[in-house]
Tab-separated table of C-alpha atoms in Angstrom:
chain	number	residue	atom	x	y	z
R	1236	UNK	CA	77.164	95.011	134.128
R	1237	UNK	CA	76.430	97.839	132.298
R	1238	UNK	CA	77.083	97.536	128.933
R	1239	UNK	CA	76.827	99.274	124.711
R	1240	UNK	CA	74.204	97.745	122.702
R	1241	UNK	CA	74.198	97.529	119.050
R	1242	UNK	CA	71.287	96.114	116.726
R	1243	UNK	CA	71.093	94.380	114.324
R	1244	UNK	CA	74.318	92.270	115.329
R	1245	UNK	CA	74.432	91.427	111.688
R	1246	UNK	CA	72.727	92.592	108.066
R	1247	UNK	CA	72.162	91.614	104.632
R	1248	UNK	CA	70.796	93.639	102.093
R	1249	UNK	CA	71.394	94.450	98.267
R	1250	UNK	CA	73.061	97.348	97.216
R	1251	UNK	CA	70.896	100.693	96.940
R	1252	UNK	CA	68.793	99.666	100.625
R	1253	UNK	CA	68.801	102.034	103.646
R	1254	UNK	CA	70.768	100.581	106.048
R	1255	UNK	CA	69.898	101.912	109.956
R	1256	UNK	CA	72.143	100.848	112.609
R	1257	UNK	CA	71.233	101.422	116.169
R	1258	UNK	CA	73.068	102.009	119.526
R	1259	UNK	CA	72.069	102.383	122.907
R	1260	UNK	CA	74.555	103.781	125.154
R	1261	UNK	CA	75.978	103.125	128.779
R	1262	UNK	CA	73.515	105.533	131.052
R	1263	UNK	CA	75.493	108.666	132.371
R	1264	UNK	CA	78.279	108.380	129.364
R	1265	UNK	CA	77.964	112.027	127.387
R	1266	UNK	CA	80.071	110.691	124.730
R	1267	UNK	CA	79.288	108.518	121.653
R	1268	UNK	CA	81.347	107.258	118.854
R	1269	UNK	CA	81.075	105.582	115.241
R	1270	UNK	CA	83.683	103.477	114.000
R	1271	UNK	CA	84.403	100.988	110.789
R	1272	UNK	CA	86.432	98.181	111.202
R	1273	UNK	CA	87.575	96.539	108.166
R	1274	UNK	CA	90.969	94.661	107.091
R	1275	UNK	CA	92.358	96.910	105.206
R	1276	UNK	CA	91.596	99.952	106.688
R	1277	UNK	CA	91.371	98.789	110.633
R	1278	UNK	CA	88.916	100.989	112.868
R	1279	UNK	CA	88.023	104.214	111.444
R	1280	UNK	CA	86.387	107.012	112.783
R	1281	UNK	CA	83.518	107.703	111.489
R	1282	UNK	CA	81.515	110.434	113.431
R	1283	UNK	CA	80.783	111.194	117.337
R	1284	UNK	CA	78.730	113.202	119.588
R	1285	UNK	CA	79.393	114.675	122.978
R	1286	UNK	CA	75.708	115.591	125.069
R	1287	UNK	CA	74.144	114.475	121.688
R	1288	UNK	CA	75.556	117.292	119.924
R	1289	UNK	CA	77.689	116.268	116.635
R	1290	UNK	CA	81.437	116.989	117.541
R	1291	UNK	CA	82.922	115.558	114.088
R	1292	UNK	CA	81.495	113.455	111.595
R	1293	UNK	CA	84.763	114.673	108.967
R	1294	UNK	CA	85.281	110.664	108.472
R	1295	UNK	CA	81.747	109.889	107.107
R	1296	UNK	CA	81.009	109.600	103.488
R	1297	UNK	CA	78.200	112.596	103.965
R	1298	UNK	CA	76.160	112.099	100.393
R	1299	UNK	CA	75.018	108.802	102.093
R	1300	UNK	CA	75.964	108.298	105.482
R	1301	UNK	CA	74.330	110.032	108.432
R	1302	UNK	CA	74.734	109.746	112.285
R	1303	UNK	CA	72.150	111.314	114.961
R	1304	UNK	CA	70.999	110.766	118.803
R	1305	UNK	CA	67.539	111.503	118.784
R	1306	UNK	CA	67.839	111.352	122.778
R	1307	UNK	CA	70.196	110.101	125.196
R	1308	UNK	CA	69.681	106.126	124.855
R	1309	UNK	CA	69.794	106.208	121.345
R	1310	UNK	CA	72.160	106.644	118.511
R	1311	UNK	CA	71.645	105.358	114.940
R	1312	UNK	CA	73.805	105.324	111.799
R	1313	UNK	CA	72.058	105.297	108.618
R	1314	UNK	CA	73.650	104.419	105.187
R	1315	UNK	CA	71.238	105.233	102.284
R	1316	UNK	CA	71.752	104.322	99.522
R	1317	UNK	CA	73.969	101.293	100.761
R	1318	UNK	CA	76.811	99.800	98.733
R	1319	UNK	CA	79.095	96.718	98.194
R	1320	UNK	CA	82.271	98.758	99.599
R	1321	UNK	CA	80.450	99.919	103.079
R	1322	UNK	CA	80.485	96.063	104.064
R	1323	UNK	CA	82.106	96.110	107.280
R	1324	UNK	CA	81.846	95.822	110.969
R	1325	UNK	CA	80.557	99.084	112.374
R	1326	UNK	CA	80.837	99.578	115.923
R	1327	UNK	CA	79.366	102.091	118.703
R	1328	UNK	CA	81.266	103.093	121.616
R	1329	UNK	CA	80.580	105.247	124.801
R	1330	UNK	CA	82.647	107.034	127.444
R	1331	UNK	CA	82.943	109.804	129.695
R	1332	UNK	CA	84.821	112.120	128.755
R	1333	UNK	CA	85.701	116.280	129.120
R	1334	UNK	CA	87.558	117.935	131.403
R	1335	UNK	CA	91.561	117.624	131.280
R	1336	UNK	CA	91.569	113.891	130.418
R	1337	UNK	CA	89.960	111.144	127.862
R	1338	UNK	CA	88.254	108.112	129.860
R	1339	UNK	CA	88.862	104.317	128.388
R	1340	UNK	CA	85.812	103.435	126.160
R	1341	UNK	CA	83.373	100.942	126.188
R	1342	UNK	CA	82.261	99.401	122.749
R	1343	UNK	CA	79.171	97.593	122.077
R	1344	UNK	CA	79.226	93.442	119.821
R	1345	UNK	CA	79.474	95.690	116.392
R	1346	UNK	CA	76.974	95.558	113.625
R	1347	UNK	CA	78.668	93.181	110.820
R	1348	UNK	CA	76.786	94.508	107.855
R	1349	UNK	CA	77.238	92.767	104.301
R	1350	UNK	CA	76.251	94.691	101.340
R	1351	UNK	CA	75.327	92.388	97.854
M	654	UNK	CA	96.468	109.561	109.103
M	655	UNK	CA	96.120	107.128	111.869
M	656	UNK	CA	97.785	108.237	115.275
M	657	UNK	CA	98.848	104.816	116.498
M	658	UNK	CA	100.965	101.906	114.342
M	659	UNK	CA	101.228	98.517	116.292
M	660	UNK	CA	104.445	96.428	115.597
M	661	UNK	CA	104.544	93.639	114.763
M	662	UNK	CA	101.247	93.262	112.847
M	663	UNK	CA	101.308	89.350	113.780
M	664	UNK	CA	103.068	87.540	116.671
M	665	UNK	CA	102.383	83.629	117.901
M	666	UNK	CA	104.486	82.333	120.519
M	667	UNK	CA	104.126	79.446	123.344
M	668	UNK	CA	101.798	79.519	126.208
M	669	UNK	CA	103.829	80.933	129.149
M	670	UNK	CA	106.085	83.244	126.860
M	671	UNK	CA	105.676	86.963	127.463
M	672	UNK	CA	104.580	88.814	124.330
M	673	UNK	CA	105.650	92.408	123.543
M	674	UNK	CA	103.504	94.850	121.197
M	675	UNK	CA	104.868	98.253	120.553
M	676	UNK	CA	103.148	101.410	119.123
M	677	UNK	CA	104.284	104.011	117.608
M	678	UNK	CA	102.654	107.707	117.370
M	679	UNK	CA	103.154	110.790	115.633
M	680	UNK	CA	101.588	113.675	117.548
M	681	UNK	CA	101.442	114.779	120.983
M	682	UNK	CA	99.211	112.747	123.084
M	683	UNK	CA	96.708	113.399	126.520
M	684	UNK	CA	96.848	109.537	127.041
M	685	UNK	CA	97.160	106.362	125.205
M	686	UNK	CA	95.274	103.098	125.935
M	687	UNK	CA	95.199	99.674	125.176
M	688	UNK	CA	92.238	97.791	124.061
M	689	UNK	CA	91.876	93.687	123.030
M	690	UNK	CA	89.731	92.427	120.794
M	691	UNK	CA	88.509	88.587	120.410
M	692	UNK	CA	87.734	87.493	117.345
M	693	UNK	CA	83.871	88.662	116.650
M	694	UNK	CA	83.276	90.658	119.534
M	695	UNK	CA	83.804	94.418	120.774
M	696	UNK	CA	87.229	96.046	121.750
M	697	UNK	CA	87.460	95.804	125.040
M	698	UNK	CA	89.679	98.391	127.524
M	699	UNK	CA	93.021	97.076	129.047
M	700	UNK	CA	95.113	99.988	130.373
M	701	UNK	CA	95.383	103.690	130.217
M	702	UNK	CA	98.701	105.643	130.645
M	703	UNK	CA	98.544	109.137	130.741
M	704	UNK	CA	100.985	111.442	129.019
M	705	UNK	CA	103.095	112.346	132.219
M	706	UNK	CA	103.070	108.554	133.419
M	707	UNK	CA	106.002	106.381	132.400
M	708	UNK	CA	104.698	103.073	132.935
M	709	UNK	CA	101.796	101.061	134.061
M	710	UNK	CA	100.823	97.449	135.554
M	711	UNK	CA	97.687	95.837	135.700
M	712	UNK	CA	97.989	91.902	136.411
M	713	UNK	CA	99.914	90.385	134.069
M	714	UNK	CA	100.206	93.476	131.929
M	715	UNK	CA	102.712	96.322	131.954
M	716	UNK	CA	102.233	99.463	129.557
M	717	UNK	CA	105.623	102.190	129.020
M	718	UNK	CA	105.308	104.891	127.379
M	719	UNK	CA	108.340	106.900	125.821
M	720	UNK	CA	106.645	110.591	124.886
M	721	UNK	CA	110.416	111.561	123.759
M	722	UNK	CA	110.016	108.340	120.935
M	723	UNK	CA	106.482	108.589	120.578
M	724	UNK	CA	105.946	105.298	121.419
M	725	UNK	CA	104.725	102.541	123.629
M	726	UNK	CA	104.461	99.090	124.535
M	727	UNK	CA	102.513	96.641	125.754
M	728	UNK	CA	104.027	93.450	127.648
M	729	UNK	CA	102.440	90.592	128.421
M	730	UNK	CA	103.874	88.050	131.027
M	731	UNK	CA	103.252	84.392	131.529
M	732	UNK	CA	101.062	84.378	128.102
M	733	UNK	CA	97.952	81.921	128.305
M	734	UNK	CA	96.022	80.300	125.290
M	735	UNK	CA	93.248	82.672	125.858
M	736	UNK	CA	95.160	85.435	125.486
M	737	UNK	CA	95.122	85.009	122.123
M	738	UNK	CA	93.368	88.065	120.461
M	739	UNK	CA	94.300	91.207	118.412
M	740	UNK	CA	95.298	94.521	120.601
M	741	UNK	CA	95.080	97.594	119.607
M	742	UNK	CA	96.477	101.447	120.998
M	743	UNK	CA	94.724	104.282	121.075
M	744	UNK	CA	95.742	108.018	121.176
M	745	UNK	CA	93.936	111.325	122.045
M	746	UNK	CA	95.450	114.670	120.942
M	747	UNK	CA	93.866	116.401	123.839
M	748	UNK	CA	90.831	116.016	126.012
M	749	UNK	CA	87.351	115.887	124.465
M	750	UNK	CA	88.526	114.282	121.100
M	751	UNK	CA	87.948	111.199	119.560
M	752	UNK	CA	90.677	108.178	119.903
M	753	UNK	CA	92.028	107.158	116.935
M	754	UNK	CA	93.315	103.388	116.801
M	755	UNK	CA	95.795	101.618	115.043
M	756	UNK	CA	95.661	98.224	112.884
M	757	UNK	CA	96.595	96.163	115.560
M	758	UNK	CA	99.011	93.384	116.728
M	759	UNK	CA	97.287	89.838	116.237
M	760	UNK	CA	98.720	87.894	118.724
M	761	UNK	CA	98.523	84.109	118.457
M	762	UNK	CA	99.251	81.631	122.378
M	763	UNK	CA	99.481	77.899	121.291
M	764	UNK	CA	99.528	75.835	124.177
């Protein structure tokens, strides 16, 4: 089955480290999305591309947080520097979508990243 | 603000019980979906119900939607242990932007 994959599937690092999540989409989805899943706040946009292009990345924290897609397998998330409050589950997701309708997602295990 | 708001946040019932999980919206929608989540893992897809749809089945599972209420629920029939998992809706505006979730109903299934 084809499926999202996220590295690392977990990190620990000390506060002020660059951080670089990575995501490889489903082949054939032109659609690519960042979220942030924590209790309080629940899953939070953070940024996503459509054909690699940047469609809105209004929910990232943009002094340290940046999203690209270097090519079509590939989409990283980089936090530099990190800190204690961006510990969270961050999560890629990919889907088809355009035309007159918004297809169901797919979303890859989630990066559970722990900031000291 | 976030487009969807599940009700109730928590809900544990017996196995074999059905299990409702409504969600409320507050713009206009293209579609609104469904996802689960397991404890750990990825949100994974359960139903999509499009904006001029009034409700959907898939196994066990029956979506409504209410556009007039801005609202919509999830039912699930005959409730098994390993249904237990948090679910979550999703809304659209329009076509080609991003879904935005909501918190999520944790639903518990004791057997």
């Amino acid at each position: 089955d084809a499926r999202v994959t996220q590295t690392p599937r977990h990190k620990v690092t000390e506060m002020g480290q660059e951080v670089t999540m990575r995501c490889q989409p489903i082949l054939g989805h032109n659609t690519v999305f960042w979220y942030r899943q924590t209790m309080m706040q629940g899953l939070e946009l953070l940024a996503y591309f459509r054909n690699r292009a940047p469609l809105d990345d209004s929910g990232m924290p943009k002094d340290r947080f940046s999203a690209e897609m270097p090519d079509a397998t590939l989409a990283t998330l980089k936090i530099q520097p990190s800190e204690p409050r961006d510990s969270a589950v961050y999560f890629c997701a990919s889907g088809l979508q355009g035309g007159r309708t918004n297809e169901k997602l797919f979303f890859g295990s989630g990066t559970q990243l722990s900031v000291l | 603000s976030q487009q969807g708001e599940e009700d109730p946040q928590a809900l544990s019932i017996q196995e074999g019980e059905n299990a409702t999980m409504n969600c409320s919206y507050k713009t206009s929608i293209n579609n609104l979906q469904w996802y689960r989540q397991n404890s750990g893992r990825g949100l994974v897809h359960l139903i999509l119900i499009r904006s001029n749809e009034r409700e959907k089945h898939s196994g066990r599972l029956r979506v409504t939607l209410d556009t007039s209420k801005k609202s919509s629920s999830l039912l699930i029939t005959a409730s098994r242990a390993a249904d237990t998992a948090s679910y979550f809706c999703a809304t659209s505006r329009q076509a080609g932007t991003a879904l935005i979730f909501g918190k999520g109903t944790t639903l518990s299934v004791s057997s």
